[in-house]
Short mmCIF file of C-alpha atoms and ligand atoms in Angstrom, two decimals:
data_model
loop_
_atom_site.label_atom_id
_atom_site.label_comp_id
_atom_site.label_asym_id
_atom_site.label_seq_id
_atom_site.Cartn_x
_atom_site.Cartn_y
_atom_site.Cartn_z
CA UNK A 1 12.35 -46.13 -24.73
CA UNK A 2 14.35 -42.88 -24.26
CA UNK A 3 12.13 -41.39 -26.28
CA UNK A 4 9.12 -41.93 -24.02
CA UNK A 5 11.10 -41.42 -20.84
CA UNK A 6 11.76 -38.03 -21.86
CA UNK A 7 8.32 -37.75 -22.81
CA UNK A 8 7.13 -38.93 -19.45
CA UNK A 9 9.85 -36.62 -17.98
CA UNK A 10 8.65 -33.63 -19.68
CA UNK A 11 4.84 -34.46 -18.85
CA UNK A 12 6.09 -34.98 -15.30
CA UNK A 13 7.74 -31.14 -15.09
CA UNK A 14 4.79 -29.72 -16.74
CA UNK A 15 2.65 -31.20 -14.23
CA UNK A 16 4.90 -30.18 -11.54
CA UNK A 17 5.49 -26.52 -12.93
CA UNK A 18 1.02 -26.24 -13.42
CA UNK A 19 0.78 -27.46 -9.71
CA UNK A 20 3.79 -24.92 -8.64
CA UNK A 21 1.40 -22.32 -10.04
CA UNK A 22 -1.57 -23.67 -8.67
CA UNK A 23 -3.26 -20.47 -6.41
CA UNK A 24 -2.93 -19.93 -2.82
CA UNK A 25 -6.49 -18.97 -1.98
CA UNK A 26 -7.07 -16.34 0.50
CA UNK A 27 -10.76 -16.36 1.62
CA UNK A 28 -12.47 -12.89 2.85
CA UNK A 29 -15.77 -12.19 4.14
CA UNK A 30 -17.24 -8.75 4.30
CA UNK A 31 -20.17 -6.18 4.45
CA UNK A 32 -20.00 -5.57 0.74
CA UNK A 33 -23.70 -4.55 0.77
CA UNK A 34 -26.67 -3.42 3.31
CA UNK A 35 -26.37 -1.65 6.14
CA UNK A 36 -22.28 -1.39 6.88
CA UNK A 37 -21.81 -1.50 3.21
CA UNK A 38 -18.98 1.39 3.42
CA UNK A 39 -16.92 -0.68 5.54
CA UNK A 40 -16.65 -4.10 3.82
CA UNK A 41 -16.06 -2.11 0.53
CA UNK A 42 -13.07 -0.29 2.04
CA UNK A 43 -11.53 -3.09 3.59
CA UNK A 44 -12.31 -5.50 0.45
CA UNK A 45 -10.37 -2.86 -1.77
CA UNK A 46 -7.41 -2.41 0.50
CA UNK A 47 -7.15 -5.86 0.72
CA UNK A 48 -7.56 -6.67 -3.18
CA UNK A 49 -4.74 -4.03 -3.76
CA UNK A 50 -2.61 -6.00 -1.42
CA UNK A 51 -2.97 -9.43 -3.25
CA UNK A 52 -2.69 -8.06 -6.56
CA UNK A 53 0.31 -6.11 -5.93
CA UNK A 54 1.70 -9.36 -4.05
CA UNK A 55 0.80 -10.96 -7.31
CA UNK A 56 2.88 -8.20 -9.43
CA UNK A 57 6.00 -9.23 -7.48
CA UNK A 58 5.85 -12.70 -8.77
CA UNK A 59 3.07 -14.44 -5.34
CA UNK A 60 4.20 -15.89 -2.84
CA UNK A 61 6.42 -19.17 -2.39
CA UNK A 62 6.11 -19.64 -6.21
CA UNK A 63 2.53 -19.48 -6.33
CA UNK A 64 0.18 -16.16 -7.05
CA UNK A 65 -2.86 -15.45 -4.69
CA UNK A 66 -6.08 -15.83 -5.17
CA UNK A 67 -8.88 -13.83 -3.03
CA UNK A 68 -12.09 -15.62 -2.49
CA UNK A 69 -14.50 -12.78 -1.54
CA UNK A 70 -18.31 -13.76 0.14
CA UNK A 71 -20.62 -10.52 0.72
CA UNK A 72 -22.26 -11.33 4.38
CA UNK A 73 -24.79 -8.09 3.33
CA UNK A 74 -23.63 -6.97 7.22
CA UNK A 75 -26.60 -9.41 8.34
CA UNK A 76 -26.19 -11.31 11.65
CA UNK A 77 -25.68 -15.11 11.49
CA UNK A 78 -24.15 -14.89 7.88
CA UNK A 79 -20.68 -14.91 8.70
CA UNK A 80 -19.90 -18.51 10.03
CA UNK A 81 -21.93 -19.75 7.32
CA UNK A 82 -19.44 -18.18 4.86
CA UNK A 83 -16.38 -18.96 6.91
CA UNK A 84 -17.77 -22.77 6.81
CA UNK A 85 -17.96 -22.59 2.88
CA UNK A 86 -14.59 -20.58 2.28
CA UNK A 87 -12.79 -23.55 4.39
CA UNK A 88 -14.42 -26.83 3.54
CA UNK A 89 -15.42 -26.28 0.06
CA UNK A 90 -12.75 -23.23 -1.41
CA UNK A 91 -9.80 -24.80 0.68
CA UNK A 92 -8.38 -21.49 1.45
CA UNK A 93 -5.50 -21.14 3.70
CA UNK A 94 -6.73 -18.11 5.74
CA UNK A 95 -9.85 -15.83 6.13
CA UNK A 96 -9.13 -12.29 6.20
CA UNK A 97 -12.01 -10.08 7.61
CA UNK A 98 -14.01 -8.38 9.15
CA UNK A 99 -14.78 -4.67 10.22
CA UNK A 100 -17.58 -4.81 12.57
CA UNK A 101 -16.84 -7.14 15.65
CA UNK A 102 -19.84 -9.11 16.17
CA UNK A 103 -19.62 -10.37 12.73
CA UNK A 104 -15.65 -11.48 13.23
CA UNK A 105 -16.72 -13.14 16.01
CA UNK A 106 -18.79 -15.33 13.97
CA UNK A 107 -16.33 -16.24 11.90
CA UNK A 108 -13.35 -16.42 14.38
CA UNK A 109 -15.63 -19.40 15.85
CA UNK A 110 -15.67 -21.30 12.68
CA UNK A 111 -12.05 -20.56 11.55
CA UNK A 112 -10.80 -21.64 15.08
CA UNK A 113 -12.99 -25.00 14.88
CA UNK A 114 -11.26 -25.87 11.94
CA UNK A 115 -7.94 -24.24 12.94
CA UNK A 116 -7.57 -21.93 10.00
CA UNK A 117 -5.86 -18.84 10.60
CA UNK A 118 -8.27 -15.76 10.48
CA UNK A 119 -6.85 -12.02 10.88
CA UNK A 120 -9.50 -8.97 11.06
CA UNK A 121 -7.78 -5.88 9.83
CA UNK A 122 -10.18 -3.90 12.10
CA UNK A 123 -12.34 -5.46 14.69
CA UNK A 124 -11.31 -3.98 18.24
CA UNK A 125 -13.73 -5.29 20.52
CA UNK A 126 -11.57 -8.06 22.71
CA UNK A 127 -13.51 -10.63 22.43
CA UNK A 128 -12.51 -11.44 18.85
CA UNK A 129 -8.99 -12.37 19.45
CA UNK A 130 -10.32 -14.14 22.57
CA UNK A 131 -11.62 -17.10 20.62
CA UNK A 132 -8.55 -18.78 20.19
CA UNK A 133 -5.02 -19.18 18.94
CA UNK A 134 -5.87 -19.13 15.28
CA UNK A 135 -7.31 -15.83 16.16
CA UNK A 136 -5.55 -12.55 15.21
CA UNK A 137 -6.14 -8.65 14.52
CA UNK A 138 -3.82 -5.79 13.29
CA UNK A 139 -5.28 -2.96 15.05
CA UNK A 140 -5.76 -1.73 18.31
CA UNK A 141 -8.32 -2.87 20.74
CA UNK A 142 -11.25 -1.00 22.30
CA UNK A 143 -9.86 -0.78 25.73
CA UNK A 144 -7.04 1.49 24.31
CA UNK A 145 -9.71 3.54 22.15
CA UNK A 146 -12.24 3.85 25.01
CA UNK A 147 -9.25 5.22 27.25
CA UNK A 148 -8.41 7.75 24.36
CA UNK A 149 -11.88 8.93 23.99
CA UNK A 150 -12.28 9.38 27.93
CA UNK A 151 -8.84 11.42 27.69
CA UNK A 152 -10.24 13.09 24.70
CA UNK A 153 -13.71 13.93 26.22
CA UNK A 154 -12.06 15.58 29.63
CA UNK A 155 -8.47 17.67 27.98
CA UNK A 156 -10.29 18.02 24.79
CA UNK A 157 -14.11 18.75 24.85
CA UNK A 158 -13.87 19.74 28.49
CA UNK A 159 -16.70 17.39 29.28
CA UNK A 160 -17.54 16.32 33.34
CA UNK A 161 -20.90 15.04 32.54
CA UNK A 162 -21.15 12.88 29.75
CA UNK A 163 -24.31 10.53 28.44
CA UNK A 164 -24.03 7.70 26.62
CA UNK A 165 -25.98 5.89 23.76
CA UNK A 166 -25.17 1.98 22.79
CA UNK A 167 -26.04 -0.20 20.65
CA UNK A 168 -27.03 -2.92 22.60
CA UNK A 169 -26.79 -5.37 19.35
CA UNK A 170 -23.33 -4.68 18.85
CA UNK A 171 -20.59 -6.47 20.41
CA UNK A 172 -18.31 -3.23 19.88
CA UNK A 173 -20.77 -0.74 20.71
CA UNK A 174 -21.08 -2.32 24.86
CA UNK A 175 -17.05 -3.36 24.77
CA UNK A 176 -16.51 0.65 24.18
CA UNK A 177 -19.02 2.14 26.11
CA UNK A 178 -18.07 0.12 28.99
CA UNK A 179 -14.07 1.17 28.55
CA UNK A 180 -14.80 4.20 28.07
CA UNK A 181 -16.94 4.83 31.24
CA UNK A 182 -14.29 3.40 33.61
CA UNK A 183 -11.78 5.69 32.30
CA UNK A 184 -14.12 8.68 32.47
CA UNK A 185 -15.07 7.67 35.53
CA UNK A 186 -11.93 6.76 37.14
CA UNK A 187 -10.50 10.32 36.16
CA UNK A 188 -13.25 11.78 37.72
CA UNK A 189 -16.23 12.32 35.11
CA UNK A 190 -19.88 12.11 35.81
CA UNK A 191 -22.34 9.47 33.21
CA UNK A 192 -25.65 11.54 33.82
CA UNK A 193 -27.35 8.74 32.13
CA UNK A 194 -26.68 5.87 29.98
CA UNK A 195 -29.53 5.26 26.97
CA UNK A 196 -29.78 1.77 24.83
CA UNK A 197 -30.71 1.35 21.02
CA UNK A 198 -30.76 -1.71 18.59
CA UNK A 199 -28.66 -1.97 15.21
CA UNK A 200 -31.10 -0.71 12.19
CA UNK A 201 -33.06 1.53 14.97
CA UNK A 202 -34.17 4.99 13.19
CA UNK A 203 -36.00 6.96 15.97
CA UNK A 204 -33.98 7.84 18.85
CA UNK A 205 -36.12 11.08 19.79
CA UNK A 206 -36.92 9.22 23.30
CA UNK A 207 -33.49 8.33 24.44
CA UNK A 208 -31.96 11.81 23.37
CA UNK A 209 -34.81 13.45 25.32
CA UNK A 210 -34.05 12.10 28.51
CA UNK A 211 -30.55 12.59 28.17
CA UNK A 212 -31.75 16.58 27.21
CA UNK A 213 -33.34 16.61 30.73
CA UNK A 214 -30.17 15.53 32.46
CA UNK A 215 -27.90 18.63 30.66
CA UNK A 216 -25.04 16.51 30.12
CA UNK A 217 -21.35 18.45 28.47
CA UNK A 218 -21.64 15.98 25.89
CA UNK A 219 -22.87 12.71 24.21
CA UNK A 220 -20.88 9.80 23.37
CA UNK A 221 -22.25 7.36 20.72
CA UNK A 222 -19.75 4.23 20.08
CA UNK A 223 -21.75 2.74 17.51
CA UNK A 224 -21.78 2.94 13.77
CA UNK A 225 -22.04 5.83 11.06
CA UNK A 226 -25.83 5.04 10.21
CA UNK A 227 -27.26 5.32 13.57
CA UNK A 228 -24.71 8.21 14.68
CA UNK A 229 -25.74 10.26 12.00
CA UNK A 230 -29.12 9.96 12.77
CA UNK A 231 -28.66 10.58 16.35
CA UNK A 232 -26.77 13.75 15.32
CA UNK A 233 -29.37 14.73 13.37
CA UNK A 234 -32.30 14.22 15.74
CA UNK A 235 -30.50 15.79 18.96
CA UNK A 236 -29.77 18.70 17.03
CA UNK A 237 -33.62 18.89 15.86
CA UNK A 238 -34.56 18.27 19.79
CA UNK A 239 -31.91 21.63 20.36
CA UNK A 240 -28.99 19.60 22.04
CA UNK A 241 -26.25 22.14 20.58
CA UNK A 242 -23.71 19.95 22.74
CA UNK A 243 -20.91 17.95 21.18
CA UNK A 244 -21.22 14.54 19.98
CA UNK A 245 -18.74 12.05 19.21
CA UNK A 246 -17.98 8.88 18.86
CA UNK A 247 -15.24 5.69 18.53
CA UNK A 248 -13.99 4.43 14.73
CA UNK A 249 -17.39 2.81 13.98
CA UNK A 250 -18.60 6.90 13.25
CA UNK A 251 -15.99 6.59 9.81
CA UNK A 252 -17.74 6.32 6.63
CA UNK A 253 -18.89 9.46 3.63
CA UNK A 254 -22.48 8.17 4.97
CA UNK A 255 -21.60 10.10 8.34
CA UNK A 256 -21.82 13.62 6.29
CA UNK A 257 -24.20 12.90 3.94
CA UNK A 258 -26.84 11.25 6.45
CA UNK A 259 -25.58 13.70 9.04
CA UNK A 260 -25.14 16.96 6.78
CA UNK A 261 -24.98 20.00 8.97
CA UNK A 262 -25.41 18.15 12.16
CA UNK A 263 -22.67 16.14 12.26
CA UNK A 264 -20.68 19.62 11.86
CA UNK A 265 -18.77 19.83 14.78
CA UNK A 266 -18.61 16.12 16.07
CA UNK A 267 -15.62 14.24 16.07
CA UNK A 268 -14.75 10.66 16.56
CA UNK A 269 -11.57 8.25 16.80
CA UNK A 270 -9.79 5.99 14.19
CA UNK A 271 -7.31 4.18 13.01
CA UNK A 272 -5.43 6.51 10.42
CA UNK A 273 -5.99 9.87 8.85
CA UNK A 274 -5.43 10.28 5.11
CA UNK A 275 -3.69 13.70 6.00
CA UNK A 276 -0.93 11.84 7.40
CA UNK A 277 2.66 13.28 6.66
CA UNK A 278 3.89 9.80 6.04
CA UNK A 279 5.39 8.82 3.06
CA UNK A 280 4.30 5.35 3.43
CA UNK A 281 0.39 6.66 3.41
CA UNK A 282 1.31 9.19 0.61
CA UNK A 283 2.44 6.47 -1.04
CA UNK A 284 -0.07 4.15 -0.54
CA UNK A 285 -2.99 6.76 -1.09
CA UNK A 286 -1.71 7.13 -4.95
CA UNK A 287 -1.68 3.49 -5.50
CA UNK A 288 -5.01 3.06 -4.31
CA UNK A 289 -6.50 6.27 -6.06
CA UNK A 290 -4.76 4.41 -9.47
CA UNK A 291 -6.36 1.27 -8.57
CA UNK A 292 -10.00 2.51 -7.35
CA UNK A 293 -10.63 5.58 -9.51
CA UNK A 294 -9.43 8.51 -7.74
CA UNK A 295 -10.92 7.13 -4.17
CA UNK A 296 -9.15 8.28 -0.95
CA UNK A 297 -8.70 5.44 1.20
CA UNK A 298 -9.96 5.20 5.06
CA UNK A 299 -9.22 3.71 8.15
CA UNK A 300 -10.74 0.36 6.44
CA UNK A 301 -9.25 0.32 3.76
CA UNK A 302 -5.63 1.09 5.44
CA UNK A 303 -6.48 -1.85 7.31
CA UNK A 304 -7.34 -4.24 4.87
CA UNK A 305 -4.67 -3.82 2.89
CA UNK A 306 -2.10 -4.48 6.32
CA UNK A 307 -4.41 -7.79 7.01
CA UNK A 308 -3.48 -9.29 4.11
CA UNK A 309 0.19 -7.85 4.26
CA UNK A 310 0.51 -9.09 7.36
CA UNK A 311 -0.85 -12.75 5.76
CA UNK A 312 1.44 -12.75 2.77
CA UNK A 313 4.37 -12.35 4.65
CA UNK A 314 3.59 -14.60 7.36
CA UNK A 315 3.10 -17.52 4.25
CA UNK A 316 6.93 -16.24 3.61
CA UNK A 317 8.42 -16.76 6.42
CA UNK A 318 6.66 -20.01 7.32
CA UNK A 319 7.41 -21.86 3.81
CA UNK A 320 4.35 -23.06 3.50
CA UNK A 321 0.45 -22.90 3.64
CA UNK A 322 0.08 -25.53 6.60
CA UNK A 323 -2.26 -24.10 8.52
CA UNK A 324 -0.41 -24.98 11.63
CA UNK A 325 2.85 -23.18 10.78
CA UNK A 326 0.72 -20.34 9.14
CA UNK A 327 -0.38 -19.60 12.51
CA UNK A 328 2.61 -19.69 14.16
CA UNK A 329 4.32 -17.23 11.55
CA UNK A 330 1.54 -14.89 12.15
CA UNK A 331 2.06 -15.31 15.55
CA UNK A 332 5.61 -14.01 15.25
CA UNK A 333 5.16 -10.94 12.84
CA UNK A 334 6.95 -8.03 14.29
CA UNK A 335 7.58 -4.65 13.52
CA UNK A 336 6.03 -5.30 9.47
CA UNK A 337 5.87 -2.08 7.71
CA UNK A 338 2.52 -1.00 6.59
CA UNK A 339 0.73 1.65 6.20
CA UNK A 340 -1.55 1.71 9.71
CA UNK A 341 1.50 1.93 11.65
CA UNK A 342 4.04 -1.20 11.87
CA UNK A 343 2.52 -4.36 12.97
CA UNK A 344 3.71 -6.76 16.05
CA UNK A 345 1.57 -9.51 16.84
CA UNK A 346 1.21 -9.71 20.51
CA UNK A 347 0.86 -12.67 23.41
CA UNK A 348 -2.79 -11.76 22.75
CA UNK A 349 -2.94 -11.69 19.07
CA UNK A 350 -3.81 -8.19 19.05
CA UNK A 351 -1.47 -4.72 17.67
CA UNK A 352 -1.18 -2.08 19.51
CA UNK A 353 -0.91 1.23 17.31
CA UNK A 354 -1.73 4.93 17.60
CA UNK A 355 -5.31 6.24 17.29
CA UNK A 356 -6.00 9.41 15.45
CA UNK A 357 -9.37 11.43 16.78
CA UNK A 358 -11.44 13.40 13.65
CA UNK A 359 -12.99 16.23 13.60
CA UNK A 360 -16.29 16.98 10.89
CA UNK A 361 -15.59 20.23 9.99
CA UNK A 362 -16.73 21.97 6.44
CA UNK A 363 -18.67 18.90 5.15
CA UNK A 364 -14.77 16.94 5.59
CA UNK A 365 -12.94 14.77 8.03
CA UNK A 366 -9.80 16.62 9.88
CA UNK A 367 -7.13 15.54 11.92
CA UNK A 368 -7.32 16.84 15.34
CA UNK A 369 -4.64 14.79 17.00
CA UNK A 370 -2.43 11.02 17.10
CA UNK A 371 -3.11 9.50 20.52
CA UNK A 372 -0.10 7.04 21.00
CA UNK A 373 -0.46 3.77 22.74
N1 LIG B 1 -13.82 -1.33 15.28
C1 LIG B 1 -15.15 -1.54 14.79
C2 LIG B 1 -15.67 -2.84 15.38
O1 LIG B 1 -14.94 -3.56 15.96
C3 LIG B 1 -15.23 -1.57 13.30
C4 LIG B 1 -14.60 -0.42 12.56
C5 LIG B 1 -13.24 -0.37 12.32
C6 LIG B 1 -15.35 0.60 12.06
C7 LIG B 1 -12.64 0.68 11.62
C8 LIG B 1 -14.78 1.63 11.37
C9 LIG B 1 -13.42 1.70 11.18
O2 LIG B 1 -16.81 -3.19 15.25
#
């Protein structure tokens, strides 16, 4: 009889101790392939680094964490279909993701339906956060990197007249051109003329000639690197010698190697520079080259890796994985360390950090300047 009790005893702590290491799973959806490829692979690698160094310190609450990653191929309509599987049939606790905003706001729809915590590390277009409580980011938003841009364009380029070209497919693309006109505008600037384009667009020989015909200082293209770099390319061809530029959606090796010589002189804003003199991104960039052969890590990938910081702490502090108290820990991260800046989650669910604009100069990405907030 004692015999078996202890027996039944024993059974009864292994089966505890197996469930006390049963994974937390973290779900993530991201462009890992098609069109914004460079940006869910940067994120996805930040945030792997994060969870596996999490891991190294012995998890969280016990427990090590386990990423669930779905490729969305940067298609439209993929993301709440993925966000649907990660919570009903993966059970994860949280969805980390994405870059581009029209794709977290997918998700966010499906994650706040089901009240499941979901932070983007990098979507800055309002409207994401907008969806609901459950909702979070850690960087800034595009009303603050509009207004930068607008600064940037008058102090910095010396522009008056400025034209624009949006994608009109992109959620991001009309949230910045629209902050950054009233800025420009409001400080006195001219738009001589405003052109439209759809995501996955390659000739845009008509909209950059009318803009030629209206002499503008300078063109402002808040979209992403694939059609910047093509617009680069074909205003230089039409002889627009003027400079370009563009928000954080311009970041990605594509820019300079679609773009080559005409992206030369273009710059464009973001959420970190690798040339930082912190020791917290010196830091970080040698972990990250050791972990993703010799690779320098961007803005994305910065950001990734605080997303799921900013996650793993929260599950800390709250004690548990309930996605109720989840949210409310995220809800109250302040001042968390990382290496974008340091992280307080706001009434809004947004951060508010510095934005640092780029320059393309020698076939590489300079600093130019920090813009605080
Ligand atoms: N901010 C962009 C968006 O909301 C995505 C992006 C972030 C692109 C960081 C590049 C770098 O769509």
């Amino acid at each position: 009889m004692r015999r078996l009790l202890t027996f039944t005893l024993s059974l009864l702590a292994l089966g505890l101790s197996a469930n006390a290491a049963e994974p937390i799973k973290v779900g993530e959806y991201a462009s890992l392939t098609g069109k914004e490829a460079t940006f869910g692979q940067s994120s996805h690698k930040g945030t792997v680094l994060a969870i596996e160094e999490a891991n190294a310190a012995g998890g969280v609450l016990g427990r090590p964490l386990q990423l669930v990653a779905e490729d969305n191929q940067s298609k439209p309509g993929e993301s709440g279909t993925i966000a649907t599987k990660l919570i009903t049939r993966e059970k994860v606790v949280a969805l980390l993701g994405e870059v581009a905003s029209s794709r977290s706001i997918e998700a966010a729809i499906v994650a706040q339906r089901y009240r499941i915590p979901l932070i983007s590390p990098s979507s800055t277009n309002p409207k994401v956060t907008e969806i609901g409580d459950y909702i979070f980011r850690v960087c800034f938003i595009d009303p603050f990197q509009g207004t930068a841009l607008a600064k940037f364009a008058h102090g910095h380029l010396k522009a008056k007249r400025v034209a624009i070209v949006t994608s009109v497919s992109s959620a991001y693309s009309v949230g910045l051109a629209k902050y950054f006109r009233e800025q420009f505008l409001a400080d006195g600037g001219t738009i001589v003329l405003e052109q439209k384009y759809a995501e996955g667009d390659k000739d845009f020989k008509a909209q950059l000639t009318a803009i030629k015909a209206t002499a503008p200082d300078a063109i402002f293209v808040p979209g992403y690197y694939t059609e910047a770099a093509l617009i680069c390319k074909q205003a230089r061809d039409l002889g627009l010698t003027i400079p370009l530029f563009g928000g954080d959606g311009w970041e990605a090796p594509e820019l300079i190697s679609i773009g080559g010589a005409a992206v030369e002189g273009t710059y464009y804003s973001t959420h970190y520079s690798p040339e930082s003199p912190s020791p917290a991104v010196k830091d970080f960039i040698k972990r990250f080259q050791a972990r993703w052969s010799g690779e320098t890590p961007d803005a994305m990938a910065a950001l990734g890796y605080d997303s799921a910081l900013v996650l793993v702490d929260a599950i800390r502090r709250a004690g548990t994985t309930e996605p109720a108290k989840l949210r409310d820990a995220i809800a109250a991260t302040r001042n968390l360390e990382g290496v974008s800046g340091r992280t307080t989650i706001d009434a809004q669910r947004n951060a508010s950090k510095p934005a640092v604009i780029v320059e393309v100069r020698n076939g590489s990405f300079r600093f130019v300047q920090a813009v605080e907030p």
